[in-house]
PDB file of C-alpha atoms in Angstrom:
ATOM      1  CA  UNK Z   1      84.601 187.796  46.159  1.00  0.00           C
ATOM      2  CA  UNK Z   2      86.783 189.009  49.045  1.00  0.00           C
ATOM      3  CA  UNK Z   3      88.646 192.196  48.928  1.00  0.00           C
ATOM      4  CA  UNK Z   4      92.190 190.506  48.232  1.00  0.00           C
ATOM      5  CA  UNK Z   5      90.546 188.986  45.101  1.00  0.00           C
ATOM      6  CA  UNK Z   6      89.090 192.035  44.311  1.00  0.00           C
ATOM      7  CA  UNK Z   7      92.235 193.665  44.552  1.00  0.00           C
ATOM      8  CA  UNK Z   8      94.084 191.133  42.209  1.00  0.00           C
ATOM      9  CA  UNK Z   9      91.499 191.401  39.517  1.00  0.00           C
ATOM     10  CA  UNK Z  10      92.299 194.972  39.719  1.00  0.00           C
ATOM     11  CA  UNK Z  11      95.480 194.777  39.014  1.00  0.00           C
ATOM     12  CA  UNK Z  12      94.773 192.072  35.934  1.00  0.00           C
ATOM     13  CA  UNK Z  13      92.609 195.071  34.407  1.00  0.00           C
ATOM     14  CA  UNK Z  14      95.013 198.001  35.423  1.00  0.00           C
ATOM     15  CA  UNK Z  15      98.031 195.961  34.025  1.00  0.00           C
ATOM     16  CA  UNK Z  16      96.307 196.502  30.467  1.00  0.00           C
ATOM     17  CA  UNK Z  17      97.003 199.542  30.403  1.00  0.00           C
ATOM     18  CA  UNK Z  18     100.660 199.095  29.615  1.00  0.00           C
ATOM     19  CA  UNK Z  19      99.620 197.439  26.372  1.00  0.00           C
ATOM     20  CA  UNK Z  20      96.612 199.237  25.230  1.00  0.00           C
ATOM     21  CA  UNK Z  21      96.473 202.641  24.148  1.00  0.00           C
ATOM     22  CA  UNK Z  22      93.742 204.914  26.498  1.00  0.00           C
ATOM     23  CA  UNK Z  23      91.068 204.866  23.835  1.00  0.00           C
ATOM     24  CA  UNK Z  24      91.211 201.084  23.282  1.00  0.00           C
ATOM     25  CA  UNK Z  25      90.956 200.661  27.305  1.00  0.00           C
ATOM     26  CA  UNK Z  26      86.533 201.295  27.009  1.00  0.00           C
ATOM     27  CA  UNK Z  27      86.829 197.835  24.739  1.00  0.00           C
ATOM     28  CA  UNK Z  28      89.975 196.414  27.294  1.00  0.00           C
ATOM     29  CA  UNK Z  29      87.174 196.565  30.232  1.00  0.00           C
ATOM     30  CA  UNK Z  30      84.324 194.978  28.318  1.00  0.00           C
ATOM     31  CA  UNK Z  31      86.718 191.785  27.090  1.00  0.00           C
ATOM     32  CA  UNK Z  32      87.978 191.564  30.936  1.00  0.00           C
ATOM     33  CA  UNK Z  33      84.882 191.408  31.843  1.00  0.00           C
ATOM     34  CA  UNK Z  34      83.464 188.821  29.094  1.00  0.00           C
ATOM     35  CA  UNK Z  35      86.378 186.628  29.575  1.00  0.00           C
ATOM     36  CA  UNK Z  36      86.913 186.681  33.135  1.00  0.00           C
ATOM     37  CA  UNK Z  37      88.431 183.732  34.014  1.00  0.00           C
ATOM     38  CA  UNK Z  38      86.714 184.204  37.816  1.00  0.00           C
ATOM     39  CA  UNK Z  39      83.039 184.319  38.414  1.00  0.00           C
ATOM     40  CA  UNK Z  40      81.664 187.752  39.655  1.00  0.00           C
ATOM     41  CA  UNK Z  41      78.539 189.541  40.682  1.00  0.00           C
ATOM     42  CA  UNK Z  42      77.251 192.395  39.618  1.00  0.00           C
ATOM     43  CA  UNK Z  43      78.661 194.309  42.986  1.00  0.00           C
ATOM     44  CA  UNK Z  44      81.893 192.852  42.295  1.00  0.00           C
ATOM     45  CA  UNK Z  45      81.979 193.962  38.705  1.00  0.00           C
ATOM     46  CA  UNK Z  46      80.984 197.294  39.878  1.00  0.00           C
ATOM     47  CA  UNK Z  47      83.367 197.796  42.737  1.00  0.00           C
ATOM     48  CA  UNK Z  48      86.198 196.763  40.133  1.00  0.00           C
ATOM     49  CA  UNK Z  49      85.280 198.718  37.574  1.00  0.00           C
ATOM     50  CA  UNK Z  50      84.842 201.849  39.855  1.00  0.00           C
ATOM     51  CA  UNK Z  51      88.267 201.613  41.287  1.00  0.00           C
ATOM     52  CA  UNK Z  52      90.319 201.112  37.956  1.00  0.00           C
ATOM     53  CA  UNK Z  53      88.383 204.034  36.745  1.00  0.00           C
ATOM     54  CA  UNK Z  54      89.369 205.602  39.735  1.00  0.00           C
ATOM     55  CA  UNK Z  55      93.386 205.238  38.882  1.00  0.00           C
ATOM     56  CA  UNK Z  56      92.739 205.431  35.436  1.00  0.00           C
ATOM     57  CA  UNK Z  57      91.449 208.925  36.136  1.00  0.00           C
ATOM     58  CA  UNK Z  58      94.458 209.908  37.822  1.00  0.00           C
ATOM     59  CA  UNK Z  59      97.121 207.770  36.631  1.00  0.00           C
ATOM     60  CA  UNK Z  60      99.322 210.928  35.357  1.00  0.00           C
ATOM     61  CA  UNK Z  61      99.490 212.183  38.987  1.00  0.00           C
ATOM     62  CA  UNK Z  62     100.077 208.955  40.544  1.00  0.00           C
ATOM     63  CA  UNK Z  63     103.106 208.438  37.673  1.00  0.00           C
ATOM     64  CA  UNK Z  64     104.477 211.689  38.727  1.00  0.00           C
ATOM     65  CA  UNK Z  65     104.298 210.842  42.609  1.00  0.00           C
ATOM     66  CA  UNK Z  66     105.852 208.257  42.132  1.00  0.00           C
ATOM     67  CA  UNK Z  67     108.622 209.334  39.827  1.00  0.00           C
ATOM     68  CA  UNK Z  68     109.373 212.073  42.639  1.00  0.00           C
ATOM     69  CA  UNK Z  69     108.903 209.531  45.828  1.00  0.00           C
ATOM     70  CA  UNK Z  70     110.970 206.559  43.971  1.00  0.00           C
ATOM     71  CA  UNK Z  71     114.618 207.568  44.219  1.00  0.00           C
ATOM     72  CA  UNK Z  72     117.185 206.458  41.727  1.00  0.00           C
ATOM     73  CA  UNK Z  73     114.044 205.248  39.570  1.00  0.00           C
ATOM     74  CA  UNK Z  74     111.196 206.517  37.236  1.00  0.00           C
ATOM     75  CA  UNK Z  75     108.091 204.998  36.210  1.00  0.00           C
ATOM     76  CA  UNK Z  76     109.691 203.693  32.928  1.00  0.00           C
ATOM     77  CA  UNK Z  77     112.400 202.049  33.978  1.00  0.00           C
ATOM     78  CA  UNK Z  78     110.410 199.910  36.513  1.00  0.00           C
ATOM     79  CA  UNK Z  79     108.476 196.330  35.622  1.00  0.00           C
ATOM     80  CA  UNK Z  80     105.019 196.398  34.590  1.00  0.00           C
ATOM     81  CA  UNK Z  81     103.829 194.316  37.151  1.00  0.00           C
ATOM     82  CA  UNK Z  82     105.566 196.027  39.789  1.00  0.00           C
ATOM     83  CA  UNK Z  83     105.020 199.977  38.335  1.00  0.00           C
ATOM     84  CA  UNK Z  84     100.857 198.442  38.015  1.00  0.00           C
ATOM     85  CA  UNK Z  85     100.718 197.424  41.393  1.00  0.00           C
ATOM     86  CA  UNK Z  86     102.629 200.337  42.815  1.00  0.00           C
ATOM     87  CA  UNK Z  87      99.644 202.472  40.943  1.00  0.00           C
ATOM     88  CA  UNK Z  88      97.070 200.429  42.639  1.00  0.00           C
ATOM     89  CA  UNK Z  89      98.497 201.118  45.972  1.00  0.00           C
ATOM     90  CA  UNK Z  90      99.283 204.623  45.893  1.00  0.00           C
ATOM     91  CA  UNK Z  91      95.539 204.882  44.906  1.00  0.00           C
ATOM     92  CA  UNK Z  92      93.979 203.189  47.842  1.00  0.00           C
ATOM     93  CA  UNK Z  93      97.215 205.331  50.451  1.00  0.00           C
ATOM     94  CA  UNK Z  94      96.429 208.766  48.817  1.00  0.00           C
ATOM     95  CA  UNK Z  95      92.199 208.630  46.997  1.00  0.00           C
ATOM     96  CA  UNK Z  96      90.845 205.652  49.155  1.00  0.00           C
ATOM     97  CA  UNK Z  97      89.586 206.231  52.384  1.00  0.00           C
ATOM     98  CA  UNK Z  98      88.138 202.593  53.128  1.00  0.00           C
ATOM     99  CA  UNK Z  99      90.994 201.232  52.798  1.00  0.00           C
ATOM    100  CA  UNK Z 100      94.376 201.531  55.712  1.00  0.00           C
ATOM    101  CA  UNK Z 101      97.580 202.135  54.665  1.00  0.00           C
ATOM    102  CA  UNK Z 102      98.805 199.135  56.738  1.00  0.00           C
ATOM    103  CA  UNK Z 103      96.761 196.959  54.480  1.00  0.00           C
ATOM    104  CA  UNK Z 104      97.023 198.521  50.946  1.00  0.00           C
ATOM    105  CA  UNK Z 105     100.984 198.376  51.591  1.00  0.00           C
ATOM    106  CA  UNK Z 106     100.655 194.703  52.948  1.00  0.00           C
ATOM    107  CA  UNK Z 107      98.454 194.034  49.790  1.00  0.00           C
ATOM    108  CA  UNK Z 108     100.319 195.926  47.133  1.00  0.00           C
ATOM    109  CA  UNK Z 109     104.111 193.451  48.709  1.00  0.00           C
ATOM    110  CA  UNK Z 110     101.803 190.514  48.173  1.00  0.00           C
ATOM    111  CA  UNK Z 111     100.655 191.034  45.246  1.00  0.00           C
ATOM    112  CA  UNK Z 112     104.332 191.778  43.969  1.00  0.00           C
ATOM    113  CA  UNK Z 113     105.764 188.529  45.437  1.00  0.00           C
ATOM    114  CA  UNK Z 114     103.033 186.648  42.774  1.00  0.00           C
ATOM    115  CA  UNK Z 115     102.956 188.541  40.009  1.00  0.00           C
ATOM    116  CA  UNK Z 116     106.481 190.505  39.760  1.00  0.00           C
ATOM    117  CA  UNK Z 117     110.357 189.573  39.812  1.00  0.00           C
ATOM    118  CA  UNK Z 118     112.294 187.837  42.310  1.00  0.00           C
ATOM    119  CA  UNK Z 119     112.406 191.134  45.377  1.00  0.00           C
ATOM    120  CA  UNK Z 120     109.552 192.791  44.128  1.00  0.00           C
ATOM    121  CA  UNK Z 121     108.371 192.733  47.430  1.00  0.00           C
ATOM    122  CA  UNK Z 122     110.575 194.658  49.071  1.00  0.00           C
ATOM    123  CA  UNK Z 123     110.658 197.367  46.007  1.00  0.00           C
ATOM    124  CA  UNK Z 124     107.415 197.919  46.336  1.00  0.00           C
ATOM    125  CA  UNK Z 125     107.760 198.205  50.348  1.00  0.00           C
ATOM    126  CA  UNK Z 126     110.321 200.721  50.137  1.00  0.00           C
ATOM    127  CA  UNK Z 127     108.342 202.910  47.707  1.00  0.00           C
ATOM    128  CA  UNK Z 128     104.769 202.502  49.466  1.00  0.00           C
ATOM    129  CA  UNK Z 129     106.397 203.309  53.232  1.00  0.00           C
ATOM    130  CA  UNK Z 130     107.333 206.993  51.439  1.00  0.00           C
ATOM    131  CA  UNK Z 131     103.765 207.211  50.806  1.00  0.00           C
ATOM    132  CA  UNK Z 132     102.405 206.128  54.348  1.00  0.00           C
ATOM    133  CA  UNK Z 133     105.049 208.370  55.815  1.00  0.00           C
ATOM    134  CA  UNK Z 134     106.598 205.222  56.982  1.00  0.00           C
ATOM    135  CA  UNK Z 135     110.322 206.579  56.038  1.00  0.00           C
TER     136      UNK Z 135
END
């Protein structure tokens, strides 16, 4: 699986969280897993599993990052999709050293143009270029 898939199926498991309390997210992982709807190895599992841990570990930091970078907007007033992905990407700018800026901005406005509302992409641009000391 290449890293853009990767990334998506991140963001499938990550975008759980906004429905599942924390203690029923152990469970969340094992049905995402089970009833993948892609077919994965072991690496893959591993990799995905290791990076949603990764936010999940510090997704009260990220939330307050982003409430202070994301003028005129908090974490609960945006989407799902587009607050998920926004986590995702602030993750791989600030805690993720493999991946470049360039491409976990170019990812995270990609992602939003599937799975978000109609300028989601450019949202999510606006925000991310605080992080990557873009603006």
């Amino acid at each position: 699986m290449g890293r853009r898939e990767l990334r998506e199926q991140i963001f499938k498991l990550l975008f759980r969280i906004e429905f599942n309390k924390k203690e029923e997210m152990p469970e969340q992982l094992t049905l995402f897993f089970e009833d993948g709807e892609e077919e994965m190895s072991q690496s893959d599992r591993l990799y995905i599993a290791g990076k949603y841990a990764g936010i999940a570990d510090r997704l009260a930091s990220i939330d307050d990052l982003l409430n202070e970078k994301a003028e005129k907007w908090t974490t609960d007033r945006m989407g799902k999709a587009e607050l998920t992905i926004l986590r995702l990407a602030v993750y791989e700018i600030l805690f993720d050293e493999d991946v470049p800026n360039g491409v976990a901005i170019n990812e995270a406005v990609e992602l939003a143009k599937k799975f978000g509302q109609d300028g989601a992409g450019s949202f999510v641009n606006g925000i991310l270029a605080r992080f990557a000391g873009r603006e």
